[in-house]
CSV table of C-alpha atoms and ligand atoms in Angstrom, one decimal:
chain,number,residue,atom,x,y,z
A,13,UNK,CA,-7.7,-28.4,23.9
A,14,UNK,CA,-4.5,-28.2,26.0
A,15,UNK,CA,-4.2,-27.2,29.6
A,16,UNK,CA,-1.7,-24.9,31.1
A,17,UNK,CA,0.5,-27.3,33.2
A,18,UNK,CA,3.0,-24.6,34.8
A,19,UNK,CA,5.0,-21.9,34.3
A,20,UNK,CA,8.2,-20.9,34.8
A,21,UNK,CA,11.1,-18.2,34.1
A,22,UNK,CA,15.1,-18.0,33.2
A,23,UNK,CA,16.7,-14.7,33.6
A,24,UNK,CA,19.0,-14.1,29.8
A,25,UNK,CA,21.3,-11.1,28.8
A,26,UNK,CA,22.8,-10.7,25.5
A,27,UNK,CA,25.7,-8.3,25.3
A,28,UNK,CA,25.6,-4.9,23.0
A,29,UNK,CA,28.0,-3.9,20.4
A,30,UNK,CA,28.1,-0.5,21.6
A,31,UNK,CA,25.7,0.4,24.7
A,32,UNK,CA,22.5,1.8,24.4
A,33,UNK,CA,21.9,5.8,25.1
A,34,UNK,CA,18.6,7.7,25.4
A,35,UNK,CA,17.1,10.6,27.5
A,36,UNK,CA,16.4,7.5,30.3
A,37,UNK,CA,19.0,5.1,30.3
A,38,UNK,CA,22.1,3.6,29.1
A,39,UNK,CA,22.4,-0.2,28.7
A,40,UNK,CA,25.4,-2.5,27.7
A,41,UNK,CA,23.4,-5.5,27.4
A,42,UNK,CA,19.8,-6.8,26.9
A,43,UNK,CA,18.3,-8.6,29.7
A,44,UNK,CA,15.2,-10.2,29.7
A,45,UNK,CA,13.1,-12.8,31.1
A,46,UNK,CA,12.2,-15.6,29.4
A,47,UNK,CA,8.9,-17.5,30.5
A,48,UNK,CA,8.4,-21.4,29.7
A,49,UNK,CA,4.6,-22.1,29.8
A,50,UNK,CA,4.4,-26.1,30.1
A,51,UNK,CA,1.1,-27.8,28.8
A,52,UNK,CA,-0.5,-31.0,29.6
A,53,UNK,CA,-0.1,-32.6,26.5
A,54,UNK,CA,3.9,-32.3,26.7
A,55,UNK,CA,4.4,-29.1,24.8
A,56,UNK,CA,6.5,-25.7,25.3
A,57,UNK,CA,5.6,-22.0,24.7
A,58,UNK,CA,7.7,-19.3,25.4
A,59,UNK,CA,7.3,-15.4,26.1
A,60,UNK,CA,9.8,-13.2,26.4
A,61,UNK,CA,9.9,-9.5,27.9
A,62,UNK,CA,13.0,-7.6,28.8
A,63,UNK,CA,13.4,-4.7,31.8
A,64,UNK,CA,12.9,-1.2,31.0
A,65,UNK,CA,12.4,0.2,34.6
A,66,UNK,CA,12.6,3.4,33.0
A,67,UNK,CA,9.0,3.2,30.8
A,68,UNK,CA,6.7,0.2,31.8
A,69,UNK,CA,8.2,0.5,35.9
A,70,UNK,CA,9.4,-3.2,35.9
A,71,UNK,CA,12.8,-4.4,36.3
A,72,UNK,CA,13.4,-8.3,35.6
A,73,UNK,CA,12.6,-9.2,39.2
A,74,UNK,CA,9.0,-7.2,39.4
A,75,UNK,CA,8.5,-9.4,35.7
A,76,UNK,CA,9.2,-12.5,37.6
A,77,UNK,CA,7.5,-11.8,40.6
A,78,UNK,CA,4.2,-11.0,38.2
A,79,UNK,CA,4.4,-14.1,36.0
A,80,UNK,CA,5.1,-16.2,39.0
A,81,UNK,CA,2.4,-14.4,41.1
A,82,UNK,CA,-0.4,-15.2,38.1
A,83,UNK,CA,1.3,-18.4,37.9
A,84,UNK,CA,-1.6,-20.1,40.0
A,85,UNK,CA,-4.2,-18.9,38.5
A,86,UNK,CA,-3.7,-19.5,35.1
A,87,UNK,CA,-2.5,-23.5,35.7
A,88,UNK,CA,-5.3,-26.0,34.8
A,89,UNK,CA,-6.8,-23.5,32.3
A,90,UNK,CA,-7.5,-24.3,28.8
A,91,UNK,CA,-5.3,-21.7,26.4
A,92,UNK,CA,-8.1,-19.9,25.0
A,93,UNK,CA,-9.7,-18.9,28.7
A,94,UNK,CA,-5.7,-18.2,29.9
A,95,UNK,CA,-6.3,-14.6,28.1
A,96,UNK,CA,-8.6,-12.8,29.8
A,97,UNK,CA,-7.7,-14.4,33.1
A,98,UNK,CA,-4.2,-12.9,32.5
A,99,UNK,CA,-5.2,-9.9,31.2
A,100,UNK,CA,-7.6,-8.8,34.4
A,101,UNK,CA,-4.9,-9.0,36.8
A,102,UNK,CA,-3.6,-5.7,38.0
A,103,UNK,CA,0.1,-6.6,36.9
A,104,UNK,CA,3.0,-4.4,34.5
A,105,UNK,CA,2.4,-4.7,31.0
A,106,UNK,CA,5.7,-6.0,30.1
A,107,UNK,CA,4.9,-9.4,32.5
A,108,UNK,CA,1.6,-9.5,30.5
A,109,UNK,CA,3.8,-9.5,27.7
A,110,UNK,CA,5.8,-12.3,27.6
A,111,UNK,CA,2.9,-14.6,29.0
A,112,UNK,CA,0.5,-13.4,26.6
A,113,UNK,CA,2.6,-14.2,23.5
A,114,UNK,CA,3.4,-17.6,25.3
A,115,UNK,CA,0.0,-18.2,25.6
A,116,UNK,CA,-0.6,-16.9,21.6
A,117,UNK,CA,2.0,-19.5,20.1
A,118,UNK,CA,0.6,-22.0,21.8
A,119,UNK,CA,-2.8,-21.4,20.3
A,120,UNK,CA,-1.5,-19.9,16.9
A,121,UNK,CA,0.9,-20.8,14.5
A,122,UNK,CA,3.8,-18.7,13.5
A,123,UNK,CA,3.0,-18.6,9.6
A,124,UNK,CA,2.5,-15.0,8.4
A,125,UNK,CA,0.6,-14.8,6.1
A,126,UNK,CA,0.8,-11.2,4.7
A,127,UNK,CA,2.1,-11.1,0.9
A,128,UNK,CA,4.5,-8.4,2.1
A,129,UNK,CA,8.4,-10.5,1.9
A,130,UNK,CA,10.6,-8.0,3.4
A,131,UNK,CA,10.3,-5.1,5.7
A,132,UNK,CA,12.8,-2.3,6.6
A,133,UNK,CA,13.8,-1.5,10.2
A,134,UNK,CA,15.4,1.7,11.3
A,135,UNK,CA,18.3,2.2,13.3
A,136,UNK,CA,18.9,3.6,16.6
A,137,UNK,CA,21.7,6.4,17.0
A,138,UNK,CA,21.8,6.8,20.6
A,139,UNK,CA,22.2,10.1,21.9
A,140,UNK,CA,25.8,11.4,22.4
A,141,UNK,CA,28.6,14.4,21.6
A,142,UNK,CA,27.2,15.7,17.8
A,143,UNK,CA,30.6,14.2,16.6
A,144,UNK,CA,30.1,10.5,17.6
A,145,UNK,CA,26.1,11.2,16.3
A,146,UNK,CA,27.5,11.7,12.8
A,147,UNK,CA,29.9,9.2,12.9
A,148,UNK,CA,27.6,6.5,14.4
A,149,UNK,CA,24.8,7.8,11.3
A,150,UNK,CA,27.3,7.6,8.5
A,151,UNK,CA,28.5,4.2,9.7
A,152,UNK,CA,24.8,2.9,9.8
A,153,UNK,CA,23.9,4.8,6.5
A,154,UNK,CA,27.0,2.5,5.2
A,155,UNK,CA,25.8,-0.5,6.3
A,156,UNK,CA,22.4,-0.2,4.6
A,157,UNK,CA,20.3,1.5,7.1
A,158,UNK,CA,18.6,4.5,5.3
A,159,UNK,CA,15.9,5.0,8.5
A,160,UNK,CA,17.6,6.5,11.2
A,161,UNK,CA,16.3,6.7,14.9
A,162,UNK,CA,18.0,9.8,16.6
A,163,UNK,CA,17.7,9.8,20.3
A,164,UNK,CA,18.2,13.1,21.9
A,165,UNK,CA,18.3,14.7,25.4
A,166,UNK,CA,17.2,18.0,26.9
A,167,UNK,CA,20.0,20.1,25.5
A,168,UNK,CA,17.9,21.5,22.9
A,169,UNK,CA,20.7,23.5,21.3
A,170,UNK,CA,23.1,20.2,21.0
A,171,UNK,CA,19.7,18.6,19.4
A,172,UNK,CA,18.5,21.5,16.4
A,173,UNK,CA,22.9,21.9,15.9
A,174,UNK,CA,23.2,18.0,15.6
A,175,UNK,CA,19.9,17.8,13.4
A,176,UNK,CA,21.1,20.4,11.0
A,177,UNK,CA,24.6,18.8,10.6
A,178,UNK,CA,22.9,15.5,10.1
A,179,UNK,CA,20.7,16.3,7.4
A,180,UNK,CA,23.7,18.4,5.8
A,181,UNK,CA,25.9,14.8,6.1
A,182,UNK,CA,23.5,12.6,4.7
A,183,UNK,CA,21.0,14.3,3.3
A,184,UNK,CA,18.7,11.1,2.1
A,185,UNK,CA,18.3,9.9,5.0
A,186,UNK,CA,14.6,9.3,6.9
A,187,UNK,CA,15.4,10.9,9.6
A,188,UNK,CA,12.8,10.1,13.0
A,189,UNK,CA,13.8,12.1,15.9
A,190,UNK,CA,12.7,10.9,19.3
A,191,UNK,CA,13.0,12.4,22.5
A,192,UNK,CA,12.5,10.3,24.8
A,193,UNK,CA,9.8,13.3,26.5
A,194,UNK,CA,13.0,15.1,27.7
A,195,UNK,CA,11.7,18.5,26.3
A,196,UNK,CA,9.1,21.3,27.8
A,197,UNK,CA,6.6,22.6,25.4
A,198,UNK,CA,9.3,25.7,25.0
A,199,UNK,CA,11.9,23.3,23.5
A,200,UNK,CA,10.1,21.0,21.7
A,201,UNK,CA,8.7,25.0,19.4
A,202,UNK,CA,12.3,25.9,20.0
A,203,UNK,CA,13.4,22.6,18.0
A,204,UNK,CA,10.4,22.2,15.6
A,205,UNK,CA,11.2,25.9,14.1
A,206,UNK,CA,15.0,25.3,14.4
A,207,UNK,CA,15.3,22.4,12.1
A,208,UNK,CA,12.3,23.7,9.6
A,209,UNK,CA,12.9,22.6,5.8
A,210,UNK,CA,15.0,19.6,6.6
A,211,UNK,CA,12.2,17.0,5.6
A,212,UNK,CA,12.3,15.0,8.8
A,213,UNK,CA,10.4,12.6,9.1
A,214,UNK,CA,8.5,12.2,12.2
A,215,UNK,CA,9.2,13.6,16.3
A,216,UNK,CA,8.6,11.6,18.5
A,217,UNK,CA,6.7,12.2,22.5
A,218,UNK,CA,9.3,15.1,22.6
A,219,UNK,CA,7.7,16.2,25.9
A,220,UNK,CA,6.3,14.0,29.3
A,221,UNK,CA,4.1,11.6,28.6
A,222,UNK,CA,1.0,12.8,30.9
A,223,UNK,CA,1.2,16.1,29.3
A,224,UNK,CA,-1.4,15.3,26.4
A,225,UNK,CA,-2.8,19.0,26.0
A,226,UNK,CA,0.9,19.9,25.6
A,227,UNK,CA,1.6,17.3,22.9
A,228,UNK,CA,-1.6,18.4,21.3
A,229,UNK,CA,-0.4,21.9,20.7
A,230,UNK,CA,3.0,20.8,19.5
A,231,UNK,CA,1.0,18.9,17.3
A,232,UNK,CA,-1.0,21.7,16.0
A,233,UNK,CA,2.1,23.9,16.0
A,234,UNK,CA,4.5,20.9,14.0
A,235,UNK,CA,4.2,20.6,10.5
A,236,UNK,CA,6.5,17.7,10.9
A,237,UNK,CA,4.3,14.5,12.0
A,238,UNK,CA,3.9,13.9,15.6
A,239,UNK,CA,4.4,10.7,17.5
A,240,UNK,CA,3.1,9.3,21.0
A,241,UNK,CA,5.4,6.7,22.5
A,242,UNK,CA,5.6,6.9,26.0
A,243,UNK,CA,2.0,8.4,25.9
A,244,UNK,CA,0.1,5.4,24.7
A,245,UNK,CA,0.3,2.5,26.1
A,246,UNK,CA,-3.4,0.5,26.2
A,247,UNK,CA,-5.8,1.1,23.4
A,248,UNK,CA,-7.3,3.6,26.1
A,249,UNK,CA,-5.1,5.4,25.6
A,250,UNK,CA,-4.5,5.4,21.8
A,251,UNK,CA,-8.1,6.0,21.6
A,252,UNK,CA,-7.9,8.9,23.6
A,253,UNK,CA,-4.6,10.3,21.4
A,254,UNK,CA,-6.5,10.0,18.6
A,255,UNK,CA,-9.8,11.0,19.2
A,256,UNK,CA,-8.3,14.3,20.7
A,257,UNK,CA,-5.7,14.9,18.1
A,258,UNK,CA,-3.3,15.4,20.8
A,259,UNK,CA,-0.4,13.7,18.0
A,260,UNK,CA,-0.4,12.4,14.2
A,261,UNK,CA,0.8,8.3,15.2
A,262,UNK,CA,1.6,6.0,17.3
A,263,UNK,CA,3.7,3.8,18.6
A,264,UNK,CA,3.3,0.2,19.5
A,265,UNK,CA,5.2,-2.0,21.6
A,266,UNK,CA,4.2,-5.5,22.8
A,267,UNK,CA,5.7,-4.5,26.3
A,268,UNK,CA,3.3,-0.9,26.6
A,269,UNK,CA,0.1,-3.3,25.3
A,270,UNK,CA,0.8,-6.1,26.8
A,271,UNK,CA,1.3,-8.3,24.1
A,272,UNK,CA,0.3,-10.0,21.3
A,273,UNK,CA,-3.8,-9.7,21.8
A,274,UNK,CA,-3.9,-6.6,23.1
A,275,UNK,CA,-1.0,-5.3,20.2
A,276,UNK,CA,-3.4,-6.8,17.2
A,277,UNK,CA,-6.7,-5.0,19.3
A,278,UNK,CA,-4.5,-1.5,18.8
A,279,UNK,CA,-3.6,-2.5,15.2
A,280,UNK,CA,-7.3,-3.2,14.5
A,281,UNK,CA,-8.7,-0.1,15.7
A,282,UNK,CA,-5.4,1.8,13.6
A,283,UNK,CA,-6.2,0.1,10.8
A,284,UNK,CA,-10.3,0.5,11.3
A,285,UNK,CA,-9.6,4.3,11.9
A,286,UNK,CA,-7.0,5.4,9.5
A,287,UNK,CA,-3.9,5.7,12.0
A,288,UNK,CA,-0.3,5.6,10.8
A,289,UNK,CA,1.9,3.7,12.6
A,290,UNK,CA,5.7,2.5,14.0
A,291,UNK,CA,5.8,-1.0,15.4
A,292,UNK,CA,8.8,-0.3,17.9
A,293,UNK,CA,10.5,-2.6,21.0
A,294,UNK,CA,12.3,-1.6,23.7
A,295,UNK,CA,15.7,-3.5,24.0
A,296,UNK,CA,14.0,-7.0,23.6
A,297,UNK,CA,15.7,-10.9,23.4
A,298,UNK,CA,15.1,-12.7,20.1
A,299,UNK,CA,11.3,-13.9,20.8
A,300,UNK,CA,9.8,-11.1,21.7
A,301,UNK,CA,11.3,-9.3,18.3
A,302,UNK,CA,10.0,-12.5,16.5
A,303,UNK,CA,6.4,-12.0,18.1
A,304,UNK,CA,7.0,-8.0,17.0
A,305,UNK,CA,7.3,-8.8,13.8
A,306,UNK,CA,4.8,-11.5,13.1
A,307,UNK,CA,2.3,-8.4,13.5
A,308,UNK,CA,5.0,-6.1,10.9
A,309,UNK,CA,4.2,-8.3,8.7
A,310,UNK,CA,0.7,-9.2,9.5
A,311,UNK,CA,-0.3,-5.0,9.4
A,312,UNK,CA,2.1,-3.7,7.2
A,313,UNK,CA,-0.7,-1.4,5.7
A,314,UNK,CA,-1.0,0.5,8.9
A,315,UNK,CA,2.6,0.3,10.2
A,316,UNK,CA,4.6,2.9,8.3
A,317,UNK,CA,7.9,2.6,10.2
A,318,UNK,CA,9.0,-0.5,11.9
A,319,UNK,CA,11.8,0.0,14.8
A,320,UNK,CA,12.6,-3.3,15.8
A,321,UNK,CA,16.7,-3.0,15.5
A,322,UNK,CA,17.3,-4.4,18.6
A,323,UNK,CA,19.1,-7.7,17.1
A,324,UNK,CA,21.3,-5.2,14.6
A,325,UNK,CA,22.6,-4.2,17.9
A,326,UNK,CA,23.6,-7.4,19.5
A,327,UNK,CA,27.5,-8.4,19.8
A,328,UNK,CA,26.6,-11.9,17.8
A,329,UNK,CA,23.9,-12.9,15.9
A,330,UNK,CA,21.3,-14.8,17.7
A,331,UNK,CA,20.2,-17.9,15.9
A,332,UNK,CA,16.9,-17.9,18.0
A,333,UNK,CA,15.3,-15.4,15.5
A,334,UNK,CA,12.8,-16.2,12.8
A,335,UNK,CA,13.7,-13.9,10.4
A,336,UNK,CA,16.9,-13.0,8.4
A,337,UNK,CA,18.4,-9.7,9.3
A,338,UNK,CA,20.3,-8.4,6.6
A,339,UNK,CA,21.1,-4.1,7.1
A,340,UNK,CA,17.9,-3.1,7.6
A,341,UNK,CA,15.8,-5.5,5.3
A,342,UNK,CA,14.5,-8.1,7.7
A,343,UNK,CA,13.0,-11.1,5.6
A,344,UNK,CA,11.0,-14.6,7.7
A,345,UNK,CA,13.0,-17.5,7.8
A,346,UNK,CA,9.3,-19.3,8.1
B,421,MG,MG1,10.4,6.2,21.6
């Protein structure tokens, strides 16, 4: 079997269409790190992971200073032991990342081999004035995304007024709210019983991501489903979610996890106990989405909403992707 021979990392950006607006952040371009792992037998494998400061702690220089730092320790090995080597050192998850799906590719073919041939992304409307909201939704509705991803801050008034309007404009929409944890317990009642009746589909971490008894009561409280982003990020802590209740589903995202491995050991344990669901990214660079949605299409029968819109938000198309985007159908080009 091949040997790692070394490792090393370019810094890449891809520009926005619009930029990118949440409770956290706002972003006008992607920018990510791509890692080049090098083995002894003349091949390449490549990871990707991009910097969101804001949820995993890492901007793109703590990502190189990790994958350069493990560097050493993974040269010389064999794949198959890289894992585990990797995945003991006390590094951010996003670093882990982008190695760890380096390291999967080079050990695992990209064929999927699900029966599933297409799979629908949502959309993200970033959070602004209610006016540019419903503009922004009717323009993605148009374009053939019926799954929209409404990011909202604390104004709790500007998010129920914008919600109602929403549904009102296009009422067969999927609507997923997500709030980023910008809300207090207060709020996120205040909001649940303000937009009652208009069928939405999921809210999601509406309040701080340590504050699991909190999102347990909202939980109890919401008759809409409840899900834990920010709150889960190792299968700890998805255990621990779901063993206490404290929401209905999850999230996943290779950059929480840690990649591949540790994404399919979450997926697993969904799948073994019955949990719904969303395969989601941060802003990512065209591998990492590819590596997302290898498992999208590998767990499709635990993965009820996939949020991987990232390249429906790029300037130009990126012909690094594996996979036809086409509105929100997303189809392999493998
Ligand atoms: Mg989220």
């Amino acid at each position: 079997m091949k040997k790692i021979k070394n490792i090393t990392t370019t810094l890449k950006s891809i520009p926005l269409d619009k930029p990118f607006i949440t409770a956290l952040r706002r972003v006008d371009e992607v920018r990510f790190v791509r890692v080049s792992i090098a083995f002894d037998d003349g091949s390449l494998s490549y990871g990707e992971a991009p910097a969101t400061k804001a949820i995993t702690g890492e901007d793109l220089d703590d990502i190189v200073a990790s994958v350069l730092d493990v560097s050493p320790l993974l040269q010389g090995l064999h794949v198959s032991d890289a894992f585990s080597v990797l995945h003991q050192q006390n590094i951010g998850t996003s670093a882990k990342a982008a190695l760890d799906m380096a390291l999967y590719f080079a050990l695992y073919s990209f064929e999927i081999k699900s029966d599933v041939k297409e799979v629908e992304t949502d959309i993200t409307i970033s959070y602004n004035k209610t006016e540019v909201m419903l503009q922004d939704a009717k323009e993605a509705y148009a374009k053939g995304f019926s799954h929209l991803k409404i990011k909202f801050a604390d104004d709790i008034e500007h998010a129920v007024s914008t919600t109602i309007q929403l549904r009102a404009l296009l009422p067969d929409t999927t609507l997923l709210i997500d709030a980023n944890q910008a809300w207090s317990l207060e709020e996120s009642l205040t909001y649940i019983e303000g937009t009652k009746g208009l069928d939405l589909a999921l809210i999601e971490q509406p309040i701080e991501a340590k504050q699991r008894d909190e999102l347990k009561m909202i939980t109890e409280f919401s008759s809409v489903p409840i899900l834990a982003d920010e709150a889960v990020f190792s299968l700890e802590d998805v255990k621990y979610v779901v063993e206490n209740q404290c929401a209905d589903m999850i999230n996943i995202k290779l950059m929480k996890c840690g990649g591949i491995t540790k994404g399919i050991e979450i997926l697993e344990y969904a799948r073994k106990h019955n949990v719904s669901c969303m395969l989601g990214s941060m802003l990512e660079g065209p591998l990492s989405i590819n590596a997302a949605l290898y498992l999208a299409f590998e767990y499709s029968d635990v993965i009820t909403f996939i949020d991987l819109d990232s390249p429906s938000l790029y300037k130009e198309p990126s012909d690094e992707l594996k996979f036809l985007f086409q509105g929100a159908k997303i189809t392999p080009l493998v």
